Each structure stands twice: as C-alpha cells, then as structure tokens.
PDB file of C-alpha atoms in Angstrom:
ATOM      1  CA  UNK A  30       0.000   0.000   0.000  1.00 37.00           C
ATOM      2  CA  UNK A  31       2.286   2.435  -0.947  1.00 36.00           C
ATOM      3  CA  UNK A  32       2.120   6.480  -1.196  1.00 35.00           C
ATOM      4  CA  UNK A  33       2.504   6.896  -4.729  1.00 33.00           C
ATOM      5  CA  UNK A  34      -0.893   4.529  -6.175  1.00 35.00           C
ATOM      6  CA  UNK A  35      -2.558   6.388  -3.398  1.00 36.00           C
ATOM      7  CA  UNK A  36      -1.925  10.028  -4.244  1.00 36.00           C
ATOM      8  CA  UNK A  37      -1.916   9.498  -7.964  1.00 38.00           C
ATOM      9  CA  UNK A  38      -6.269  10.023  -8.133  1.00 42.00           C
ATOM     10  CA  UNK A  39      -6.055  12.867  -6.289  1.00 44.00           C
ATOM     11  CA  UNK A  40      -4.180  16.339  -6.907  1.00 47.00           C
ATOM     12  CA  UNK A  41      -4.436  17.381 -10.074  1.00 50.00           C
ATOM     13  CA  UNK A  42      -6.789  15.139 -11.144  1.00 69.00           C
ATOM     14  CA  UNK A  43      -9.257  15.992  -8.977  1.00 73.00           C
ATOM     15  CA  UNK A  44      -8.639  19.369  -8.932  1.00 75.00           C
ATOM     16  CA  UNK A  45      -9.436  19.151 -12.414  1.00 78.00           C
ATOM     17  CA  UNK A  46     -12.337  17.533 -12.077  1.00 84.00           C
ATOM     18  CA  UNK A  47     -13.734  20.287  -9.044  1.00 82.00           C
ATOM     19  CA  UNK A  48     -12.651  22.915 -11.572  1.00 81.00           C
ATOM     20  CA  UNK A  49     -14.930  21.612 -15.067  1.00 83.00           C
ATOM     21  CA  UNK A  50     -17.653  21.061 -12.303  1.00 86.00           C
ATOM     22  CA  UNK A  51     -17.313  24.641 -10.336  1.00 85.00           C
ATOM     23  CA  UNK A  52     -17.425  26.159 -13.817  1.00 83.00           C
ATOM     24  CA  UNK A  53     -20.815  24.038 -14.884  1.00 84.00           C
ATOM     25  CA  UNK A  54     -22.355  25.202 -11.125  1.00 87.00           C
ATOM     26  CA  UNK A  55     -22.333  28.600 -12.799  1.00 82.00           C
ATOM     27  CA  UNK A  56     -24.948  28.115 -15.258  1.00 82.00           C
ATOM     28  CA  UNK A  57     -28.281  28.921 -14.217  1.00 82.00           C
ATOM     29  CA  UNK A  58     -30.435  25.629 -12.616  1.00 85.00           C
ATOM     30  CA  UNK A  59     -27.239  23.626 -12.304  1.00 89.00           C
ATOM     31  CA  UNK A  60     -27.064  21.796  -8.857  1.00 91.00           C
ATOM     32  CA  UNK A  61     -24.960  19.375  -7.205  1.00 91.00           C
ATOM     33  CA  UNK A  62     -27.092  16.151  -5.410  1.00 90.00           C
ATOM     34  CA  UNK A  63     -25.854  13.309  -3.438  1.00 88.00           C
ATOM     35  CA  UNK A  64     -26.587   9.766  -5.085  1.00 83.00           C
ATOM     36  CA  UNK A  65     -25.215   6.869  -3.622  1.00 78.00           C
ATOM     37  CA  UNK A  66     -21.151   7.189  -2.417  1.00 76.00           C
ATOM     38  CA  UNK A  67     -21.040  10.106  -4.829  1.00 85.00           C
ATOM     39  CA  UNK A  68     -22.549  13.416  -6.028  1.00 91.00           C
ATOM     40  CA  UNK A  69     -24.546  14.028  -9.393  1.00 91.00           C
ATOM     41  CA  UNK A  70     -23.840  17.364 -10.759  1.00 91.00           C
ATOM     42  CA  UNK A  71     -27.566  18.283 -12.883  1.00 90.00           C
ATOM     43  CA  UNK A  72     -27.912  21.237 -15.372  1.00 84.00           C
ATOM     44  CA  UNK A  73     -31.533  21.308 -15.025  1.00 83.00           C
ATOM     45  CA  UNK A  74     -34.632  20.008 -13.206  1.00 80.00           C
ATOM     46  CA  UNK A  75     -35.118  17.137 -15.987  1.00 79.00           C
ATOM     47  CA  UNK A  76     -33.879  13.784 -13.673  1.00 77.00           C
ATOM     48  CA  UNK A  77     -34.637  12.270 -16.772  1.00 80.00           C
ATOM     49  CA  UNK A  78     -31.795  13.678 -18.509  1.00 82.00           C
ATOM     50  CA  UNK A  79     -28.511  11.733 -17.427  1.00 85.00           C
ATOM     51  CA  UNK A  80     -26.013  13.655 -14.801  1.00 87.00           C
ATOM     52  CA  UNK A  81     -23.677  16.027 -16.550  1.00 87.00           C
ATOM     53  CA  UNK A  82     -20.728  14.275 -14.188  1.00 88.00           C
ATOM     54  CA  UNK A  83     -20.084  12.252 -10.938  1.00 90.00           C
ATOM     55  CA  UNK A  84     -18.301  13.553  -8.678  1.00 89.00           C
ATOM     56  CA  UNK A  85     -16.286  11.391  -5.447  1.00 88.00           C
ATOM     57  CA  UNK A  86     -16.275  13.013  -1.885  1.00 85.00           C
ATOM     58  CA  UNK A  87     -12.626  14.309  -2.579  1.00 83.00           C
ATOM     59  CA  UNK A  88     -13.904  16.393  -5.486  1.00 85.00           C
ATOM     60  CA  UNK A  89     -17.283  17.598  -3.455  1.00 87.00           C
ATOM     61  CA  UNK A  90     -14.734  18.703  -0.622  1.00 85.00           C
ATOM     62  CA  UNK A  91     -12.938  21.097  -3.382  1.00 82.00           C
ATOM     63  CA  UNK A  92     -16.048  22.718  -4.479  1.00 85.00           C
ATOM     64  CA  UNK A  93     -16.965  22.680  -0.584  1.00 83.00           C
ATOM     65  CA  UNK A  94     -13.919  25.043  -0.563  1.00 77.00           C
ATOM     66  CA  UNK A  95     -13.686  26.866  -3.746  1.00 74.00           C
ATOM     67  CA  UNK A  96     -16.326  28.614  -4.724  1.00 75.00           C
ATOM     68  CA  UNK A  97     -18.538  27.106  -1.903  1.00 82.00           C
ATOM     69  CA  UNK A  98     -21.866  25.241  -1.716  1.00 86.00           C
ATOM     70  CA  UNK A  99     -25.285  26.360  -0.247  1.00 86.00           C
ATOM     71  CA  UNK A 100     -28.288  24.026   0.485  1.00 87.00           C
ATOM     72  CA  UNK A 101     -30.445  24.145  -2.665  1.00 85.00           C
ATOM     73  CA  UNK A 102     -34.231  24.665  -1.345  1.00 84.00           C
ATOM     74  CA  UNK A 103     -35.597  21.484  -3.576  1.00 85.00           C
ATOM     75  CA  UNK A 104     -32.624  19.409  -2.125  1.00 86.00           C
ATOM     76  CA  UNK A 105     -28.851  19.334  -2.867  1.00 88.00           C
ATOM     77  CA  UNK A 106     -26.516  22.558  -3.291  1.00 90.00           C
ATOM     78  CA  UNK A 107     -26.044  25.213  -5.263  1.00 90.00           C
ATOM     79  CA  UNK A 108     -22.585  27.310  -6.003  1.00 86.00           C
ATOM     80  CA  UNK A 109     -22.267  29.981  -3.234  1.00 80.00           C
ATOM     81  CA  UNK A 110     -20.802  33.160  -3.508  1.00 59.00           C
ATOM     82  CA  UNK A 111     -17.528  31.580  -0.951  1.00 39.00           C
ATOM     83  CA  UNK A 112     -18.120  29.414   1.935  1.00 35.00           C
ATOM     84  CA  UNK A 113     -15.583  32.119   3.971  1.00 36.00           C
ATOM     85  CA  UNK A 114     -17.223  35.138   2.644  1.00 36.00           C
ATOM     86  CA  UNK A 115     -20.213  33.488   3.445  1.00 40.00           C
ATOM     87  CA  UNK A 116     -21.994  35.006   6.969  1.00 41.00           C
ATOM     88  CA  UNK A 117     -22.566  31.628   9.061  1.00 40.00           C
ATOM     89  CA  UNK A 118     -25.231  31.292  11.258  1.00 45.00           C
ATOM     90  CA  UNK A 119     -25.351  33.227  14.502  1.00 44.00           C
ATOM     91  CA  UNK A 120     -22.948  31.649  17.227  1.00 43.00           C
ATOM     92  CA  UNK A 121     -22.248  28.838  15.152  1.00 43.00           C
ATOM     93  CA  UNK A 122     -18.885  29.770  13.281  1.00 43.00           C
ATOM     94  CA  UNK A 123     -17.910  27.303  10.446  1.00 45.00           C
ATOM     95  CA  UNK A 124     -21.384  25.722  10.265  1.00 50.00           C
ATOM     96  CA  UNK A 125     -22.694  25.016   6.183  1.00 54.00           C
ATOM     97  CA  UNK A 126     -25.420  22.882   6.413  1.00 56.00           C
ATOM     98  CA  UNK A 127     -26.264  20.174   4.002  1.00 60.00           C
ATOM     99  CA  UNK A 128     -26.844  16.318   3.354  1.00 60.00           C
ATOM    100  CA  UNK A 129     -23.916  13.260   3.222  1.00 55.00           C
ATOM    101  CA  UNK A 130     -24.713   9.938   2.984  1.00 55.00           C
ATOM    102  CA  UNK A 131     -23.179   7.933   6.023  1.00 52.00           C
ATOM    103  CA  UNK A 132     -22.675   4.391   7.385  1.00 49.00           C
ATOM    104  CA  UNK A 133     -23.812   3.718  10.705  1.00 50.00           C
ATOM    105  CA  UNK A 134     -22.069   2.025  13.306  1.00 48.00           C
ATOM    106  CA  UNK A 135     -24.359  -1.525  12.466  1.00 54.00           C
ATOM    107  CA  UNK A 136     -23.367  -0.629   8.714  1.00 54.00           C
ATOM    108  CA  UNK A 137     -26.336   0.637   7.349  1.00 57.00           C
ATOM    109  CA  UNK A 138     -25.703   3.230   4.907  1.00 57.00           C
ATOM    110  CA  UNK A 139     -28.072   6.671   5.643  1.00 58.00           C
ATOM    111  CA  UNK A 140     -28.739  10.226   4.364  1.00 60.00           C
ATOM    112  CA  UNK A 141     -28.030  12.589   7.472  1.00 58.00           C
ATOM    113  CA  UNK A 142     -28.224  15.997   7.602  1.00 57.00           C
ATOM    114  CA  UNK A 143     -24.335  17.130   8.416  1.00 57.00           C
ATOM    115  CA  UNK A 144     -22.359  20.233   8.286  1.00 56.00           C
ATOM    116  CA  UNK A 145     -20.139  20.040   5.439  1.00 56.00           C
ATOM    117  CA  UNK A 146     -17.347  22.851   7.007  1.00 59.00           C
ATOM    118  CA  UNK A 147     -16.430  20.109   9.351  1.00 66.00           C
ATOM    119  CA  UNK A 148     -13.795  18.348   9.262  1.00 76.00           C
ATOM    120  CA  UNK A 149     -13.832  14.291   8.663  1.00 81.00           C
ATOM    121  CA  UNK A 150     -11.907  13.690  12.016  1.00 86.00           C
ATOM    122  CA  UNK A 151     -14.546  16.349  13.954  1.00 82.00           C
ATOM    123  CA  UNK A 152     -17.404  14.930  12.622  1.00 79.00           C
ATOM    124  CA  UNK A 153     -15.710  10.942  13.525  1.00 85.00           C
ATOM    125  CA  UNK A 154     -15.464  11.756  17.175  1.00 84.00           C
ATOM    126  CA  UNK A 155     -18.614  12.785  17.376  1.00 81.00           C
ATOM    127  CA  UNK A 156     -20.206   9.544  16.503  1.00 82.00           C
ATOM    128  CA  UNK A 157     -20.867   6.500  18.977  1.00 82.00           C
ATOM    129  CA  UNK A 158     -20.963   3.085  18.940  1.00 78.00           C
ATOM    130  CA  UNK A 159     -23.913   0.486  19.592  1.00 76.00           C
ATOM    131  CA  UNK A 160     -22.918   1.055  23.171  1.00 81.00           C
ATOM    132  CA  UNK A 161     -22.253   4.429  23.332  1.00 82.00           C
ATOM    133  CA  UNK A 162     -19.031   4.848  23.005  1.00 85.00           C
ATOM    134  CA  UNK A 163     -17.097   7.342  21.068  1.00 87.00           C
ATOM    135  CA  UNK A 164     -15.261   6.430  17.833  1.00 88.00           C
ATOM    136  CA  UNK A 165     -12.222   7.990  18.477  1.00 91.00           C
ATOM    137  CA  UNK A 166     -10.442   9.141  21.325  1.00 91.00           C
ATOM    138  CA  UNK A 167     -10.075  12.646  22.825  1.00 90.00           C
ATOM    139  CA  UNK A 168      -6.096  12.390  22.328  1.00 91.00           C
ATOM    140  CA  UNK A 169      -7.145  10.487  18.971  1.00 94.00           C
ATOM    141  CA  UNK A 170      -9.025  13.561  17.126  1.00 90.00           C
ATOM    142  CA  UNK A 171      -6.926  16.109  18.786  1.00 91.00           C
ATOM    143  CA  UNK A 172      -3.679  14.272  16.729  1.00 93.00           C
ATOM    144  CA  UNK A 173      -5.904  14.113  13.433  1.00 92.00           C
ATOM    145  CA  UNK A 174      -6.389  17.463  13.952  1.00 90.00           C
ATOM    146  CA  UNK A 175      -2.677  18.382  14.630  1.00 91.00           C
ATOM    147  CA  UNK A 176      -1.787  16.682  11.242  1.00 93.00           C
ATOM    148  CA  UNK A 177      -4.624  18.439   9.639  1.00 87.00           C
ATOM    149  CA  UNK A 178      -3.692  21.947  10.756  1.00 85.00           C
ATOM    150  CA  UNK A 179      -0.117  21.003   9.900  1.00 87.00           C
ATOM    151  CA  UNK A 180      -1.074  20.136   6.372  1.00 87.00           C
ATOM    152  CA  UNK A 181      -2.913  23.102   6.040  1.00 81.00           C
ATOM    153  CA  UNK A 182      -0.138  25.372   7.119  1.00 80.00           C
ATOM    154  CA  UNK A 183       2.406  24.305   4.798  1.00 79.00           C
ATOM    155  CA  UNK A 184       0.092  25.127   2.050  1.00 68.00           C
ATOM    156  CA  UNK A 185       1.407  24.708  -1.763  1.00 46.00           C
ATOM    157  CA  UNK A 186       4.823  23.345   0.043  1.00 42.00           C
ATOM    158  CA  UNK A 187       2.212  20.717   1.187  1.00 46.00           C
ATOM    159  CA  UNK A 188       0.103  19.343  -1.921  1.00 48.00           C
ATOM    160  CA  UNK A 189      -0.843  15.874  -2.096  1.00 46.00           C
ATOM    161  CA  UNK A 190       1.415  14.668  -4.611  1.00 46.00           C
ATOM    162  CA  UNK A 191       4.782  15.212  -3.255  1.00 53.00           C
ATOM    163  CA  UNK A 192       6.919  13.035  -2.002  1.00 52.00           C
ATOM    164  CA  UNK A 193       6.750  12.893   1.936  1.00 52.00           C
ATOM    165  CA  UNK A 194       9.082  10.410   2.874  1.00 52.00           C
ATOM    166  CA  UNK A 195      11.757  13.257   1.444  1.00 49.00           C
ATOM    167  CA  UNK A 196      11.564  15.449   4.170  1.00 47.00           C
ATOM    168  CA  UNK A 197      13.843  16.217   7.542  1.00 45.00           C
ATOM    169  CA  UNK A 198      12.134  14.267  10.318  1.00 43.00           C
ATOM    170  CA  UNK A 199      12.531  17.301  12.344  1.00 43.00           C
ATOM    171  CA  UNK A 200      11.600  21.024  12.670  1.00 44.00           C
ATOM    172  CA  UNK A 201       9.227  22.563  15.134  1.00 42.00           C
ATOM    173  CA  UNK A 202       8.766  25.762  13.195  1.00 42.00           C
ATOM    174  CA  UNK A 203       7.711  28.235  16.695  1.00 44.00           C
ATOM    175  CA  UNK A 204       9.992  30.879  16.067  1.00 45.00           C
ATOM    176  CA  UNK A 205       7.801  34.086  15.681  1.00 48.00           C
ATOM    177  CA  UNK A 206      10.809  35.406  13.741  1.00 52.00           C
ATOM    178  CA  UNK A 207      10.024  32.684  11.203  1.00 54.00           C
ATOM    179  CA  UNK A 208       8.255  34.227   7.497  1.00 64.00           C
ATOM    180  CA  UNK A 209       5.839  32.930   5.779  1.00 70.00           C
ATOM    181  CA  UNK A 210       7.454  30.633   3.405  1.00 76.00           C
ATOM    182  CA  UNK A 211       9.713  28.959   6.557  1.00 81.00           C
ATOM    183  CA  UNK A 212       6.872  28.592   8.455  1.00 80.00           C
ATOM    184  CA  UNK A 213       5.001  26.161   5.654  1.00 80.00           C
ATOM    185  CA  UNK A 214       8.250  24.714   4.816  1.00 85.00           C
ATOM    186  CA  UNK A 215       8.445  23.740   9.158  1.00 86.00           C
ATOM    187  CA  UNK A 216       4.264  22.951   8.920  1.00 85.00           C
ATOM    188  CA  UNK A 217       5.773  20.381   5.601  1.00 89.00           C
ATOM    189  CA  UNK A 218       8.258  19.059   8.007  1.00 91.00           C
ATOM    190  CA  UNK A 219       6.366  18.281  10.942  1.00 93.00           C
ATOM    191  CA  UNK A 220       3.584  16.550   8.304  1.00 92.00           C
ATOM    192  CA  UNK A 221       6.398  13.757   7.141  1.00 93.00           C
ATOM    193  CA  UNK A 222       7.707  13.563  10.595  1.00 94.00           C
ATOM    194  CA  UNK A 223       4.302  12.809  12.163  1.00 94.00           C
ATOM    195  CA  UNK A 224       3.458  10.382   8.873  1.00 94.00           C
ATOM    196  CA  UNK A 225       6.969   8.445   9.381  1.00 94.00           C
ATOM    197  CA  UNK A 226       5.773   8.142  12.968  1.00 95.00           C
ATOM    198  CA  UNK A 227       2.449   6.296  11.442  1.00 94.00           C
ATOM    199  CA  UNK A 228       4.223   4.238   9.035  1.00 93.00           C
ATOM    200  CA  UNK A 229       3.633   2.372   6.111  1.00 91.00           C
ATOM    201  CA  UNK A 230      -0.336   1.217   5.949  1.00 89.00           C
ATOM    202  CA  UNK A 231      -1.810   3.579   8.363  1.00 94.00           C
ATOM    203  CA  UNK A 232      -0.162   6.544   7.024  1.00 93.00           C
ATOM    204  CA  UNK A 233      -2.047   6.003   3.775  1.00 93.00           C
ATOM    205  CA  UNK A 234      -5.363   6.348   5.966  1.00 93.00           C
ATOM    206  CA  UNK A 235      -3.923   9.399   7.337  1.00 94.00           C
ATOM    207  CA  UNK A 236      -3.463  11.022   3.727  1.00 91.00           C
ATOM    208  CA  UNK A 237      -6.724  10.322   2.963  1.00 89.00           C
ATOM    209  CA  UNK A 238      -8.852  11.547   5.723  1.00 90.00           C
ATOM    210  CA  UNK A 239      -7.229  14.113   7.354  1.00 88.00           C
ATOM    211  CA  UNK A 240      -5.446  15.620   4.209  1.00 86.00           C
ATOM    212  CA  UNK A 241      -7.867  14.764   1.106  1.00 82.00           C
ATOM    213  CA  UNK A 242     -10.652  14.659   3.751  1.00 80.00           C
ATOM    214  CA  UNK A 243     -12.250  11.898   1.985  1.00 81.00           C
ATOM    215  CA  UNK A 244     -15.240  10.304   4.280  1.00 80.00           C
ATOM    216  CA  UNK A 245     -14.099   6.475   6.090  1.00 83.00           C
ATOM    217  CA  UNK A 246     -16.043   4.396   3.630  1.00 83.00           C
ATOM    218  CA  UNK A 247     -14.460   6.240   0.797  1.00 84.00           C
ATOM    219  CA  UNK A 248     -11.208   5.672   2.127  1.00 86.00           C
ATOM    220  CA  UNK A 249     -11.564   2.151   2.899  1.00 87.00           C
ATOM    221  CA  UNK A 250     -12.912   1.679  -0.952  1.00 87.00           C
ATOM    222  CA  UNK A 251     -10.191   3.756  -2.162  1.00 87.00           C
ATOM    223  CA  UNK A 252      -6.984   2.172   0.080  1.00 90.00           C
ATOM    224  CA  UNK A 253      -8.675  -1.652  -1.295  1.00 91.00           C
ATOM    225  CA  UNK A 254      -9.357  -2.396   2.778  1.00 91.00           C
ATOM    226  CA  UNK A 255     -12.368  -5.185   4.007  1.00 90.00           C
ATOM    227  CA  UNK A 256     -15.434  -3.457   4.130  1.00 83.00           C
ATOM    228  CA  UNK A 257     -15.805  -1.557   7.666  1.00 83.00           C
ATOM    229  CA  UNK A 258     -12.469  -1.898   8.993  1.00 90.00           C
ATOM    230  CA  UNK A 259     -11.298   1.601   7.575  1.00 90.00           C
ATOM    231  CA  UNK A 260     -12.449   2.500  11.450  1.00 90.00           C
ATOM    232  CA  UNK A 261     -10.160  -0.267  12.649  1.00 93.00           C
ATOM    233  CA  UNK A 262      -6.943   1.630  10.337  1.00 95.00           C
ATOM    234  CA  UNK A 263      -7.525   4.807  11.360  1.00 95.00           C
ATOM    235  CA  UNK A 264      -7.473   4.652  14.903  1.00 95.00           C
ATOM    236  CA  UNK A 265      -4.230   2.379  15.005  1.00 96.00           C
ATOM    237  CA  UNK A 266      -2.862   5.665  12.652  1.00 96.00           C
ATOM    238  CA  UNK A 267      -4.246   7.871  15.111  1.00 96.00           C
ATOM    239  CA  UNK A 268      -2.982   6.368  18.069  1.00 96.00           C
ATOM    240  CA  UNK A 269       0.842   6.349  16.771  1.00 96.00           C
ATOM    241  CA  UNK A 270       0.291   9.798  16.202  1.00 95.00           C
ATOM    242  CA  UNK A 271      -1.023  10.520  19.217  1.00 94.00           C
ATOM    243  CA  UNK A 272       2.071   9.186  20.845  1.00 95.00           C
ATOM    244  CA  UNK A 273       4.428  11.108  18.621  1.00 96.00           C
ATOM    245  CA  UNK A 274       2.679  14.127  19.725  1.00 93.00           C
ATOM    246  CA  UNK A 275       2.735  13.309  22.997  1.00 93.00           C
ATOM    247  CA  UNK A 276      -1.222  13.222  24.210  1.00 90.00           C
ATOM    248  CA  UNK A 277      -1.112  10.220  25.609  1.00 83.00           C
TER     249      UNK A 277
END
C-alpha cells in the first residue's frame, strides 16, 4: 500500500475535475445532489436527462472550498458566492449545512443531515458506537487534527502529490521570527515527521482523511481495505500519532 498509487487520483486530477464542475455550477439551474457514495452534478430540473458528471467526496470537498456550496431549497446545493465570505449562522462559526450519505455504526448506509465545514476527524469523534461509546479518542481527534492543521499550514509546500518520505524528520517551526514561506516549509516538516511516525499502511489512511478529507467508507474503498475496517486503520494511525505528539 504504498504512497505513490494512493496520491496518484487525487491532486491534479481531482482538482481538475472540481474545476470543469465549479465552472458548470455557474450556469443557471445547475445543482450538485448526493446519489449513492457520490454526487450528481444536474444542469436542469429534468432527472430524466442523465447527470452532466459524478463527482467522489474528494472532489465535493474542493467545491466545498472553492467557490462554496449552499443548500439548494428542492434538495442538494447550489454554487455559493464563498463558503468564507459566506456570513454563518449566529454563534455557530464554520457551520454550512447540508446532506452526506453515512454508514452507521451496524453498517447501514443513511442520508443525514451534516455540516459540510467540518472536518472528517470532527465529525468521527462525534459519533458512537452500539454502546455508546465514542469512535475515536479525545487524544485520537486532537492528533488528526494536529496533522490536519499542519497540512494546512504548509500550504502549496504541502500538496498531495509530493513526495513525503523526502523530508527532515525534524523542525518545530515556533519561532515568531520565522516568514511565511519557513513557516510552511516547518508545517511540511512536521507533516512527514508525524506520517513516518504512522508508518507504512496507516499513514495512507492518514493522507486520505485528514489531508484529502475523503469520508471512512471512501477511504476504505479507495486504500482496497475489508469493508468496515477503515475504522479499525484509522485509529491504530491515530494512536501512533497521538504518541508522537505526545497526548497520551
């Protein structure tokens, strides 16, 4: 399960894909609805016409991003102005409403209403088991987290394609004297440090969900794992990074 097969369907393929689909969201009556593990991008109200594409969660999470989504009032979304410019509800910072389709913990795949500016690893811990227990760990989703935040930081330094395993194993990157561009570049070493820490066949899991921020199932498809033991993966990956880290 190496890095390379993995990363090769994402970035720029999908980015790509998100950007012929942003551009079709512009035409008047196009809308984006969820169908099965994907999303059906529509010109029109005709269902009987076929989809003008398919899109996979990776590519939805793009157009989440760039140029945003708003609930459609017949169902699905719509292009938004920008989720950021976006005013979000009072008190609830962050928060763009919409509909995912889900597995539940007996493995019953559902519609649920879910906010789609939410991270994967947020919207994990919040679920429980058959006996209510949480899916992850505090320490758990505070690491996923860490890596995300990390990823974020080191920006275009950090896209999906490059080559991790390249990078110094070290770096903290706290200096306040640090610019801009050092300050990704230490985010860019801190994200192979902390995926060296994971190792080969969780780090894979890592990649996907906390950097493409493709939903558990997806991954699971997408990595070739059983069926519902993506859950399994991810918090073995989680827990070695939330020993490098130091939470627990």
């Amino acid at each position: 399960m190496g890095l390379t097969p993995m990363t090769q369907d994402l970035a720029p393929h999908d980015d790509r894909i998100a950007s012929r689909a942003a551009a079709a969201l512009s035409r008047p009556g196009a809308y984006l609805e969820a169908e099965g593990e994907g999303y059906r991008l529509r010109t029109g109200p005709d269902r009987r016409r076929r989809p003008l594409m398919t899109l996979t969660e990776a590519q939805f999470l793009l157009l989440v991003a760039e140029p945003g989504l708003k609930p459609r009032p017949q169902g699905g979304w719509i292009a938004a102005a920008s989720i950021a410019r976006a005013a979000p509800p009072p008190g609830r910072p962050g928060v763009v409403l919409g509909e995912r389709v889900v597995v539940e913990p007996d493995g019953v795949r559902a519609t649920r209403v879910a906010n789609l500016g939410e991270s994967p690893i947020a919207w994990l811990a919040r679920r429980r088991d058959a006996s209510g227990q949480p899916w992850l760990s505090a320490a758990e989703a505070a690491a996923g987290e860490r890596l995300r935040d990390d990823f974020q930081r080191a920006g275009t330094v950090g896209r999906l394609t490059m080559d991790w395993s390249g990078m110094p194993a070290s770096g903290s990157g706290g200096g306040v004297r640090l610019d801009p561009a050092e300050r990704a570049r230490a985010a860019k070493a801190r994200v192979a440090s902390a995926l060296a820490a994971a190792g080969p066949g969780l780090r894979e899991m890592l990649e996907r969900i906390c950097f493409a921020g493709s939903a558990l199932e997806a991954a699971e498809r997408n990595l070739g794992l059983p069926r519902r033991s993506g859950k399994t993966v991810l918090k073995l990956a989680l827990g070695r990074l939330a020993s490098h880290y130091g939470l627990v």
